[in-house]
Short mmCIF file of C-alpha atoms and ligand atoms in Angstrom, two decimals:
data_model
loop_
_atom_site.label_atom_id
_atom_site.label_comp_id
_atom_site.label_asym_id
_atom_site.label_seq_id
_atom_site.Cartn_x
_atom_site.Cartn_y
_atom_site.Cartn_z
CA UNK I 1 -10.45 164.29 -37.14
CA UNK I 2 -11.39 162.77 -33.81
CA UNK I 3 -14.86 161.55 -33.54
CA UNK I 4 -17.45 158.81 -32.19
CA UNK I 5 -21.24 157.94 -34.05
CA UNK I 6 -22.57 154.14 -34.19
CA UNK I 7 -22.44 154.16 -38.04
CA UNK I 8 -21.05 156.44 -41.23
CA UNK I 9 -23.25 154.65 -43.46
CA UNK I 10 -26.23 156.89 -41.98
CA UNK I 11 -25.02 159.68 -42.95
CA UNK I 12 -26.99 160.19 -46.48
CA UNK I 13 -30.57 159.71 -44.38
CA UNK I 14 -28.57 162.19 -41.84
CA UNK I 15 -27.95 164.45 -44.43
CA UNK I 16 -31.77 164.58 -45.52
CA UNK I 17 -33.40 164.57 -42.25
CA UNK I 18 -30.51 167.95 -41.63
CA UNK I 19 -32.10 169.67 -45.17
CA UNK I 20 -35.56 169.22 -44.15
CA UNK I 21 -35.15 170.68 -41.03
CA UNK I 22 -33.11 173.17 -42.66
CA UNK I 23 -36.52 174.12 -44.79
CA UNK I 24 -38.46 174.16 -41.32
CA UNK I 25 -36.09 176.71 -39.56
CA UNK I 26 -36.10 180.30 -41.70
CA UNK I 27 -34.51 182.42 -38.07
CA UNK I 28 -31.52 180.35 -37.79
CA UNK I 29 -31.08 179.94 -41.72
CA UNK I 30 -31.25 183.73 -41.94
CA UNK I 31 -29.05 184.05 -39.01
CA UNK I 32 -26.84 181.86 -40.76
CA UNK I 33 -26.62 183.48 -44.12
CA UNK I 34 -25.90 186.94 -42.44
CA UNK I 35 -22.91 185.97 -40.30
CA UNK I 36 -21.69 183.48 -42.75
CA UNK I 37 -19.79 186.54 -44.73
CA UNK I 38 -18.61 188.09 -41.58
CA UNK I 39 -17.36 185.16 -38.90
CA UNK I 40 -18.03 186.65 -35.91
CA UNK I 41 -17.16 183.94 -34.34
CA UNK I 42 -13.90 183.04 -35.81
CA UNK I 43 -11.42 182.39 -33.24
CA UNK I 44 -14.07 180.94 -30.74
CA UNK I 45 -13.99 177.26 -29.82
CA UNK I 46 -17.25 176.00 -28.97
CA UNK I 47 -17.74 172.61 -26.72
CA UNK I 48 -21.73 171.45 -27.19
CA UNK I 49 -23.28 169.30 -24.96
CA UNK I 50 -27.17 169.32 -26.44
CA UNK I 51 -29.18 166.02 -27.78
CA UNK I 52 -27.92 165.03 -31.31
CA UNK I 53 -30.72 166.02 -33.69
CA UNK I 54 -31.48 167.43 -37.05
CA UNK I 55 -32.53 170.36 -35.27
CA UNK I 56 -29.09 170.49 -33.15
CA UNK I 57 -27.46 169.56 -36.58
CA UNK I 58 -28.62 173.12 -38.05
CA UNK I 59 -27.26 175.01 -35.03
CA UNK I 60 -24.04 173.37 -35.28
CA UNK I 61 -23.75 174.05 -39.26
CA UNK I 62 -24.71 177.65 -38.00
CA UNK I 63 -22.34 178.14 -35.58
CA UNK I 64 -19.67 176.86 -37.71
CA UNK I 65 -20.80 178.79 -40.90
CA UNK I 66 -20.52 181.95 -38.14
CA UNK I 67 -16.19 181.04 -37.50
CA UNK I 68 -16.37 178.56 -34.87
CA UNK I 69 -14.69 175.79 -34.58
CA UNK I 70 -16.95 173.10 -32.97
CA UNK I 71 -16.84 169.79 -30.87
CA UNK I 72 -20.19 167.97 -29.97
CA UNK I 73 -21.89 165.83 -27.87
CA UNK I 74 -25.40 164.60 -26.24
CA UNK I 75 -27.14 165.29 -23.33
CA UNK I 76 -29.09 162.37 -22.67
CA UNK I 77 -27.96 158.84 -23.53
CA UNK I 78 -30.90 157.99 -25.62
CA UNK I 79 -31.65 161.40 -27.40
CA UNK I 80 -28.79 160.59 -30.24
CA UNK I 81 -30.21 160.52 -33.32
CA UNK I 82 -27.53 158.09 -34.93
CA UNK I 83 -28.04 159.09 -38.62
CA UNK I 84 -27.77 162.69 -37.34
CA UNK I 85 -24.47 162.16 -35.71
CA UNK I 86 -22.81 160.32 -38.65
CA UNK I 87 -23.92 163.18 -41.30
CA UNK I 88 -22.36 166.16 -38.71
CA UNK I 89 -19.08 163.30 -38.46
CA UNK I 90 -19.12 163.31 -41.87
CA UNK I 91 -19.27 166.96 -42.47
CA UNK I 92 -15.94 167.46 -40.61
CA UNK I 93 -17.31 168.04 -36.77
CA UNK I 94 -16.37 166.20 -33.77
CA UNK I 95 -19.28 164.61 -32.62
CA UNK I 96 -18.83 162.28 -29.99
CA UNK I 97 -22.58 160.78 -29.81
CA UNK I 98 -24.85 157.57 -30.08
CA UNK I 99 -28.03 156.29 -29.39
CA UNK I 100 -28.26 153.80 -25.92
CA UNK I 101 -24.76 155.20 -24.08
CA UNK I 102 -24.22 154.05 -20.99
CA UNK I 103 -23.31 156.85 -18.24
CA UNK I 104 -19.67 156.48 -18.23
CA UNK I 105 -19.84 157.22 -22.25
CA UNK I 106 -22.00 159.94 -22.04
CA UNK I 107 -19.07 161.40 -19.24
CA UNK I 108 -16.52 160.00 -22.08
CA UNK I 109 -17.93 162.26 -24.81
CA UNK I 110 -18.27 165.31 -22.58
CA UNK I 111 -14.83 165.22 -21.65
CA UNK I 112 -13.13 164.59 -25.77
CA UNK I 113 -15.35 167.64 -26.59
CA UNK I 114 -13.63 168.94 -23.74
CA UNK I 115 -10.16 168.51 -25.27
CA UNK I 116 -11.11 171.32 -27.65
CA UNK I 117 -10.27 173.44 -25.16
CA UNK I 118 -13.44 175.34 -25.75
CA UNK I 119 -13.58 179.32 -25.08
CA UNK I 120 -17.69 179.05 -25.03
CA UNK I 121 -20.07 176.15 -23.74
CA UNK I 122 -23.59 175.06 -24.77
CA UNK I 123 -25.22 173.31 -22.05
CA UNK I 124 -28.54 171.74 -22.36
CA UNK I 125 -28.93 170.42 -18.66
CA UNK I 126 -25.51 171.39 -17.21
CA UNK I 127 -23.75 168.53 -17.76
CA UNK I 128 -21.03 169.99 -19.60
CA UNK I 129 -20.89 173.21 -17.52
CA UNK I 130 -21.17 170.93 -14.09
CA UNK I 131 -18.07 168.81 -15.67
CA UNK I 132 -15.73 171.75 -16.21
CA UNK I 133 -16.91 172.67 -12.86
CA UNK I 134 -15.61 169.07 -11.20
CA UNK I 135 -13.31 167.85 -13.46
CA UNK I 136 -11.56 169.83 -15.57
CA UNK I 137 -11.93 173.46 -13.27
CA UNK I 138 -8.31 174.73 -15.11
CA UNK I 139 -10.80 175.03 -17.91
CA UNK I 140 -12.70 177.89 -16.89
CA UNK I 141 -10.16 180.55 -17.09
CA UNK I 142 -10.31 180.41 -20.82
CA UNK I 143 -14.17 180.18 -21.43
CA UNK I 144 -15.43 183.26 -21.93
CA UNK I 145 -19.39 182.50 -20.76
CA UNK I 146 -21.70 179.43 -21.64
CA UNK I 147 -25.49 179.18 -22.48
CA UNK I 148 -27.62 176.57 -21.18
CA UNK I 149 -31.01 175.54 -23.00
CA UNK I 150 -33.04 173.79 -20.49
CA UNK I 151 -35.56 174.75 -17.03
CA UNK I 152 -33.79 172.06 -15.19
CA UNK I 153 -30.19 173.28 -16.26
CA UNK I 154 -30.71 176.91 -15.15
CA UNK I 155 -32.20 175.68 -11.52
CA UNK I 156 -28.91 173.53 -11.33
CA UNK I 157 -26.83 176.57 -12.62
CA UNK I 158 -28.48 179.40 -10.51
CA UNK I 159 -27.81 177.14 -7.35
CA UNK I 160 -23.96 176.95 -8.45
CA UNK I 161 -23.84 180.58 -8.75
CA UNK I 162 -26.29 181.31 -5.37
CA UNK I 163 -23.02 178.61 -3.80
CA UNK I 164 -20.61 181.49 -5.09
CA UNK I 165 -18.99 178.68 -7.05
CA UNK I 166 -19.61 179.84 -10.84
CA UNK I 167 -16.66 180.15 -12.30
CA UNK I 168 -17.81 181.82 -15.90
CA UNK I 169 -20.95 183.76 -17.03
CA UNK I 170 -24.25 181.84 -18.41
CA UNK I 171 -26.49 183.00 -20.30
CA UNK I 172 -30.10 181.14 -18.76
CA UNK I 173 -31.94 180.47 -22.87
CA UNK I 174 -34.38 178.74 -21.45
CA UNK I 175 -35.32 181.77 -19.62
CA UNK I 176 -35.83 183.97 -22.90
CA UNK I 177 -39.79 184.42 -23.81
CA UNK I 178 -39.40 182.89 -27.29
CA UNK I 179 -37.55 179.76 -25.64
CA UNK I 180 -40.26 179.06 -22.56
CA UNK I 181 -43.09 179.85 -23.80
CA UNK I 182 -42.78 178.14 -27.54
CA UNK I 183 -40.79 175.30 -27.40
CA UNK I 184 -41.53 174.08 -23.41
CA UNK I 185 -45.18 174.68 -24.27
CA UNK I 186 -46.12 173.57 -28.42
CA UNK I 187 -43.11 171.73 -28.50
CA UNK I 188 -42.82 169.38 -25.21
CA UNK I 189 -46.59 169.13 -25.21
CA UNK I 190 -46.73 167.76 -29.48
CA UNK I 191 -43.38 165.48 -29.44
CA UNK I 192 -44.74 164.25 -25.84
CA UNK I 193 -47.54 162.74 -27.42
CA UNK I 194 -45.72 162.12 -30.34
CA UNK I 195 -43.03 159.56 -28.45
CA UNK I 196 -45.91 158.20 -26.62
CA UNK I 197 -47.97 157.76 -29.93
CA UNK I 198 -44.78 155.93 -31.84
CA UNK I 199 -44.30 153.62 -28.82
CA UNK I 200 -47.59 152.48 -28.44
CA UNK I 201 -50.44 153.74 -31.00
CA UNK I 202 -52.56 154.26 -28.62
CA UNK I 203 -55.68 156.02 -28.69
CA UNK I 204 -55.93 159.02 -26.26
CA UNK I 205 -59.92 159.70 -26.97
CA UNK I 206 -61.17 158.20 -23.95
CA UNK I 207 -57.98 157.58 -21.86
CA UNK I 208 -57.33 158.95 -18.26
CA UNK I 209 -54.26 161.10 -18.66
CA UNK I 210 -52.38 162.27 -16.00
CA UNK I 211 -50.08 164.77 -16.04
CA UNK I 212 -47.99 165.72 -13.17
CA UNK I 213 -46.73 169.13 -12.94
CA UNK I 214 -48.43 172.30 -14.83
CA UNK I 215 -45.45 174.68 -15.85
CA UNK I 216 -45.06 175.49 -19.22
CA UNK I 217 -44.27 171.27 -20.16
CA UNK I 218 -47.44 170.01 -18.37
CA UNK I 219 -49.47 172.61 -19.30
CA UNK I 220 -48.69 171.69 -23.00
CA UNK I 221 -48.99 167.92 -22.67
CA UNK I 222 -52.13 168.64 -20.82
CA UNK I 223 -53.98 170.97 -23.52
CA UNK I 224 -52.52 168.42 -26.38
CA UNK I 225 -53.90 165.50 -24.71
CA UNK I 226 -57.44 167.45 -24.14
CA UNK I 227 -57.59 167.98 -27.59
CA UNK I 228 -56.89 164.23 -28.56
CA UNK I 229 -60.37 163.94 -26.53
CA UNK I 230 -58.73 162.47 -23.09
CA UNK I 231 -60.04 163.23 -19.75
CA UNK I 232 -56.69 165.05 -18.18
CA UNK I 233 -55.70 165.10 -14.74
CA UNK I 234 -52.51 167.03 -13.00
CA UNK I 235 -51.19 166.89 -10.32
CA UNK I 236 -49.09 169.58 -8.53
CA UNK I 237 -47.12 171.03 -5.49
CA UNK I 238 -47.33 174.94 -6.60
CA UNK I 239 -51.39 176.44 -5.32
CA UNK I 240 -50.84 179.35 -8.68
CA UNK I 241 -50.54 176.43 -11.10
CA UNK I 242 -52.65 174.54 -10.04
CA UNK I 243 -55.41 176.79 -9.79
CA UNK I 244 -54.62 177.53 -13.71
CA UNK I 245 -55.09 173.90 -14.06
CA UNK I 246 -58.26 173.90 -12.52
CA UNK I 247 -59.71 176.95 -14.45
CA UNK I 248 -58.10 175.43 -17.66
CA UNK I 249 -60.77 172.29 -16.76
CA UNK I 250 -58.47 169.82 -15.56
CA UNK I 251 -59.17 167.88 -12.26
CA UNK I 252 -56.28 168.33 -9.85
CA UNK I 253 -55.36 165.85 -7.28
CA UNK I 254 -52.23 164.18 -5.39
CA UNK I 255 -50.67 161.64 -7.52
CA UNK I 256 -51.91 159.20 -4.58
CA UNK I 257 -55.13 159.73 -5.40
CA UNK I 258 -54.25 160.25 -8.93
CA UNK I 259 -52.63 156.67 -9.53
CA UNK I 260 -55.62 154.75 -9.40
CA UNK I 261 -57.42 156.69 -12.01
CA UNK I 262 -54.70 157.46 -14.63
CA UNK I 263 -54.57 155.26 -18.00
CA UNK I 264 -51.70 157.08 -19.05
CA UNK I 265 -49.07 159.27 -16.89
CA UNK I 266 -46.56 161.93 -17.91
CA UNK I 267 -43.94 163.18 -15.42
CA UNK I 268 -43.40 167.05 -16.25
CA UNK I 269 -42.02 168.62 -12.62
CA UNK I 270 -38.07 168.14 -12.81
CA UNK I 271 -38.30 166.53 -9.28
CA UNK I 272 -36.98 163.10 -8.36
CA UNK I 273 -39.38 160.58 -7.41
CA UNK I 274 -43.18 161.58 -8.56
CA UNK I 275 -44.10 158.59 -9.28
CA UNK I 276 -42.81 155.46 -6.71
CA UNK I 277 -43.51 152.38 -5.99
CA UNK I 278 -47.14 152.84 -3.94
CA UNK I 279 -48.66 154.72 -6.80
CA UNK I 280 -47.32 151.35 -9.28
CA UNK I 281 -48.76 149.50 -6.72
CA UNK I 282 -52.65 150.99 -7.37
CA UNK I 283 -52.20 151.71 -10.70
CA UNK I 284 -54.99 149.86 -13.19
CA UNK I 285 -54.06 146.94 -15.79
CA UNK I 286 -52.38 148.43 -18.68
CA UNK I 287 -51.68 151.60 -17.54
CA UNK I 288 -48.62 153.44 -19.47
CA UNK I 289 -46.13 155.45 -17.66
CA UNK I 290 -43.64 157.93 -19.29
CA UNK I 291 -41.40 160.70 -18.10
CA UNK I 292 -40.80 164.05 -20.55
CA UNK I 293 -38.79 165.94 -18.15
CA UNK I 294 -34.64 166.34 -18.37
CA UNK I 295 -33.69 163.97 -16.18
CA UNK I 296 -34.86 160.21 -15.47
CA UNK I 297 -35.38 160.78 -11.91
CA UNK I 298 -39.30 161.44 -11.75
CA UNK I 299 -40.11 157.76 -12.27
CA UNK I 300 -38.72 155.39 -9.19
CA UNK I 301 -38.24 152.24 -11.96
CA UNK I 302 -36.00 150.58 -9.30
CA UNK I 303 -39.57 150.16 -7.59
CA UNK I 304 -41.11 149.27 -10.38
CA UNK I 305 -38.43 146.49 -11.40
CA UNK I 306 -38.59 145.10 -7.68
CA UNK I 307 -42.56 144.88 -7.68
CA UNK I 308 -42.34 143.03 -11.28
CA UNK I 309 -42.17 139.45 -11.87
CA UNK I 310 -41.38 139.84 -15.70
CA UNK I 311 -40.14 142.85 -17.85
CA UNK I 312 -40.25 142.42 -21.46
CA UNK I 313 -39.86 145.09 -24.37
CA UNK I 314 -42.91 144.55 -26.18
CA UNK I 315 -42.44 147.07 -28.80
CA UNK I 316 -39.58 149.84 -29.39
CA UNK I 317 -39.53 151.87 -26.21
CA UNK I 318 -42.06 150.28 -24.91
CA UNK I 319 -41.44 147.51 -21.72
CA UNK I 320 -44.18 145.38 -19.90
CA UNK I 321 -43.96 145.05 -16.18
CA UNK I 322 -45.74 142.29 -15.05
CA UNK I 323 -46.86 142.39 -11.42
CA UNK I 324 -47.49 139.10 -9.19
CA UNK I 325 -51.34 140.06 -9.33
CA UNK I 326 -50.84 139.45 -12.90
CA UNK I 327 -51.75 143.61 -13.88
CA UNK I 328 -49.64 145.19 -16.53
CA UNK I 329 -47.69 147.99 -16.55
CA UNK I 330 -46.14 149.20 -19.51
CA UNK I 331 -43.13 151.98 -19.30
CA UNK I 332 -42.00 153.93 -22.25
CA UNK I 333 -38.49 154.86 -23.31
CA UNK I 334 -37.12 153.23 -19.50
CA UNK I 335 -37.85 156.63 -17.75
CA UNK I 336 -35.53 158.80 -20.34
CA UNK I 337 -37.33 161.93 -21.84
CA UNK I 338 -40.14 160.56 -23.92
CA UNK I 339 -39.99 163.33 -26.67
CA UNK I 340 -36.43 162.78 -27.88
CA UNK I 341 -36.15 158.76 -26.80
CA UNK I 342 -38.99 157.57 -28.41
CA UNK I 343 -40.15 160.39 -31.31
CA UNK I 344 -37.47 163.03 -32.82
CA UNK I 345 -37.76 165.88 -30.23
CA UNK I 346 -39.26 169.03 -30.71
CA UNK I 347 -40.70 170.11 -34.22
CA UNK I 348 -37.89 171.82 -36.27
CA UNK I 349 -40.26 175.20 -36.08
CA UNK I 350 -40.19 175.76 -32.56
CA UNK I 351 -36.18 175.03 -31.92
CA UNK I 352 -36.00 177.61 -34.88
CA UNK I 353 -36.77 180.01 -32.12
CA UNK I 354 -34.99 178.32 -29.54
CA UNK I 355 -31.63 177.67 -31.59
CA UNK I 356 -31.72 181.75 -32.93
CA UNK I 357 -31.89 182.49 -29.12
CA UNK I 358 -28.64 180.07 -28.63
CA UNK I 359 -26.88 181.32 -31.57
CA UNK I 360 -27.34 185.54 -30.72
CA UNK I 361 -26.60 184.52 -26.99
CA UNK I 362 -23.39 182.90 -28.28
CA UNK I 363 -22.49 185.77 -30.30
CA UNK I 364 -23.32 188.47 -27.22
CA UNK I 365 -20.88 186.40 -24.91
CA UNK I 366 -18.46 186.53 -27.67
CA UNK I 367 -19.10 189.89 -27.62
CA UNK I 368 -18.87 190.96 -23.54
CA UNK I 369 -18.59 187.58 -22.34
CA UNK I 370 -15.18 189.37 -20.47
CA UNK I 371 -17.40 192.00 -19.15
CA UNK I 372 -19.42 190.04 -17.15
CA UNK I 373 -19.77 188.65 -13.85
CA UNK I 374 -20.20 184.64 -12.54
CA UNK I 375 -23.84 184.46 -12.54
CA UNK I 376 -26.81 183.86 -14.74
CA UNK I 377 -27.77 186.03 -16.64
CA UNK I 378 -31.06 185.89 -19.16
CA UNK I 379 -31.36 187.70 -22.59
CA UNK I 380 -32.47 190.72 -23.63
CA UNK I 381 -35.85 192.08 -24.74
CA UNK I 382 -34.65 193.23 -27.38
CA UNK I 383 -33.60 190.02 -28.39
CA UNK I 384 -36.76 188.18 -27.92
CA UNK I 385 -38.67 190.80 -29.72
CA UNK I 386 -36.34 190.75 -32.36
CA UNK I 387 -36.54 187.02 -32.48
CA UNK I 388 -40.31 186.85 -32.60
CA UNK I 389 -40.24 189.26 -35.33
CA UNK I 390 -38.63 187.87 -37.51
CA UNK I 391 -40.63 184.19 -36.62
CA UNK I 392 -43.22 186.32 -37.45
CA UNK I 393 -42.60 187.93 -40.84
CA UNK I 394 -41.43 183.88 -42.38
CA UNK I 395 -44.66 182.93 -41.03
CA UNK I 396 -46.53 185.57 -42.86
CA UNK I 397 -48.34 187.34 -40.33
CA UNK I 398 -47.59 191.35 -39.66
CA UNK I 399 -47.79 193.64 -36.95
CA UNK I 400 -50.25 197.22 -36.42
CA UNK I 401 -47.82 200.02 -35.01
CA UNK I 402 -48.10 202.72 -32.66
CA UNK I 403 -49.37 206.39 -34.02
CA UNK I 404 -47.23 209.15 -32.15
CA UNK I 405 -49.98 210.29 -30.20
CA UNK I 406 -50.65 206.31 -29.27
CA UNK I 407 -47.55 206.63 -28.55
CA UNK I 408 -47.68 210.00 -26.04
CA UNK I 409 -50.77 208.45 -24.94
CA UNK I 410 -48.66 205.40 -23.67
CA UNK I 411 -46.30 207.32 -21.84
CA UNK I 412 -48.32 209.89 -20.23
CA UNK I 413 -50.19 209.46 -16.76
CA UNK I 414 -52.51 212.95 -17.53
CA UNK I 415 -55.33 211.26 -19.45
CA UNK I 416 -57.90 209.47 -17.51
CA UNK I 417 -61.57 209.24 -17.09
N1 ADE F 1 -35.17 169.40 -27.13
C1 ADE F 1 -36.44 169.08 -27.40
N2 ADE F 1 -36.59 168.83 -28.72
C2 ADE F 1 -35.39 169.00 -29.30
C3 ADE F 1 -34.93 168.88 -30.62
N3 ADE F 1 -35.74 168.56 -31.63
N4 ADE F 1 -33.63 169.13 -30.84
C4 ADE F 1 -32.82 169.44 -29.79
N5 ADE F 1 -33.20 169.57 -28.55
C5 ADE F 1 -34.48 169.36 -28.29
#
């Protein structure tokens, strides 16, 4: 078998940090225990381009107990969790992953899992989707749909299919109710502060935080970082969320005025170039910078590094700018999603919900993926609901239900006043 991790003696830790997430994750392990008698996925080859984690680790085991064969790689270059990727090697998959790969790897792994030939793709971001797009187009014919995890990756996808060029169906995960408004809002706004917290123990009571951008990521980071006991700020382009800022009790103001004020910043918009090199310039001594959306973009560092007179990693993750005026400026995990580069992503409970949402979506497309059209499509209700059920019963908590006449009540317009 074909594969590339940094080291196979990892794999035992691998292994553990994979069973403990394993006991964190009761939808998917359920999932996984139903359609491991039946396959329904047998026959499907499945190409996986989503950040190497023990969380990512279970889905893959899942997808594979479900039939399908199974070729893997990242999605960010520092999101690999090495010990991960050598306990999935060692477990027979191809996983083509490791921590610190420079671009033209990261393309490199895409394209071996690629040579599976795959007849369903898991995007988290689009890369792999956007490569059999430019690269390998002859591809597409045999791919029956692909799902794609992330906010960012469905704005890139939608745009594709708006350009009529969409050459296969997606199913848009992110979009599903138990994927946005779990994991982008308990899980970017914990492991946010979590990478921040791990690369440089910190203390947030106090601190000037400044969030920029209040969708379902900010707005997480933002209530997270309030209840640590810092003074948040956000800034924003959109007048709706920023008005739910302001009547959550956070200041809002442009990142220009912003900048001078903030002891620590966190980029959360998905847009190139929030933070540049005039808001470095008035930032105070010692002020931390960080980014915890998909792509690297949000923070100009090129500014940054042509401002500095010295850069030096001062702890893991953690580098200090120097500027001539002799402030410091210290930048965590060089720009790269804070969560996964500097902490270990998400907790396992909220991908539960995330990864069951990947793993029915996969199944539907096996299911009608021929059926359907090139565009984006997002999942059912009946999913979601049936999702969140089940989240709910291994968590304990039960539902009231509907009496008949409720029920007539409900769908009736005669009673009133
Ligand atoms: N995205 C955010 N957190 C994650 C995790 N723990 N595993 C995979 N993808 C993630």
């Amino acid at each position: 078998m074909d594969f590339k991790v940094a080291d196979m003696s990892l794999a035992e830790v691998g292994h553990k940090k994979i069973r403990w997430a394993e006991s964190r994750m009761p939808v998917l392990m359920r999932l996984r225990e139903l359609h491991s008698r039946t396959k329904p996925l047998a026959g499907m080859r499945i190409s996986g381009s989503l950040h190497v984690t023990k969380e990512t680790a279970v889905l893959v085991k899942t997808l594979v107990a479900a039939g399908a064969e199974v070729a893997w790689s990242g999605c960010n270059p520092l999101s690999t969790q090495d010990d991960v990727a050598a306990a999935l090697a060692a477990d027979g998959i191809p996983v083509f992953a490791w921590h610190g790969m420079s671009k033209d790897e990261f393309y490199w792994a895409i394209d071996r899992t690629l040579d599976l030939k795959p007849t369903l793709t898991l995007d988290d971001g689009c890369d792999l989707i956007f490569r059999v797009h430019s690269t390998a187009p002859e591809l597409a014919g045999g791919i029956l749909g692909g799902t794609e995890e992330t906010t960012t990756g469905v704005h890139r996808l939608r745009a594709l299919a708006k350009a009529g060029k969409l050459l296969y169906p997606v199913i848009a995960v992110n979009d599903a109710e138990t994927k946005w408004d779990f994991d982008n809002v308990y899980g970017t706004g914990q492991s946010s502060l979590d990478g921040i917290l791990r690369a440089t123990s910190v203390l947030f009571a106090g601190k000037t935080i400044v969030v920029a951008g209040y969708g379902r990521c900010g707005s997480g980071c933002a209530r997270r970082a309030q209840g640590q006991g810092a003074n948040v700020i956000v800034t924003e382009i959109k007048p709706t969320a920023a008005l739910k800022a302001m009547l959550d009790g956070y200041r809002v103001m442009p990142m220009d005025e912003a900048a001078s004020l903030g002891d620590i910043f966190i980029t959360a918009t998905g847009m190139k170039d929030v933070i540049v090199g005039r808001h470095f310039e008035s930032m105070k001594d010692g002020a931390i910078v960080c980014n915890t959306g998909h792509y690297d973009c949000e923070l100009r560092i090129p500014d940054l590094e042509a401002q500095a007179s010295s850069v030096m990693e001062i702890r893991p993750n953690c580098e200090e700018f120097v500027l001539p005026d002799g402030r410091r400026i210290y930048l965590l995990a060089r720009g790269r999603l804070v969560n996964l580069a500097a902490a270990e992503g998400h907790p396992s409970e909220v991908m539960d919900m995330s990864f069951a949402n990947q793993f029915m979506a996969m199944l539907y497309l096996r299911e009608h993926g021929s059926t359907l059209s090139h565009e984006v499509y997002t999942v059912s209700e009946e999913q979601d609901q049936e999702i969140a059920g089940v989240k709910l019963e291994t968590m304990g908590a039960h539902l009231d239900q509907l009496t008949p006449d409720q029920i007539a009540y409900r769908d009736s317009y005669e009673e009133g006043t």
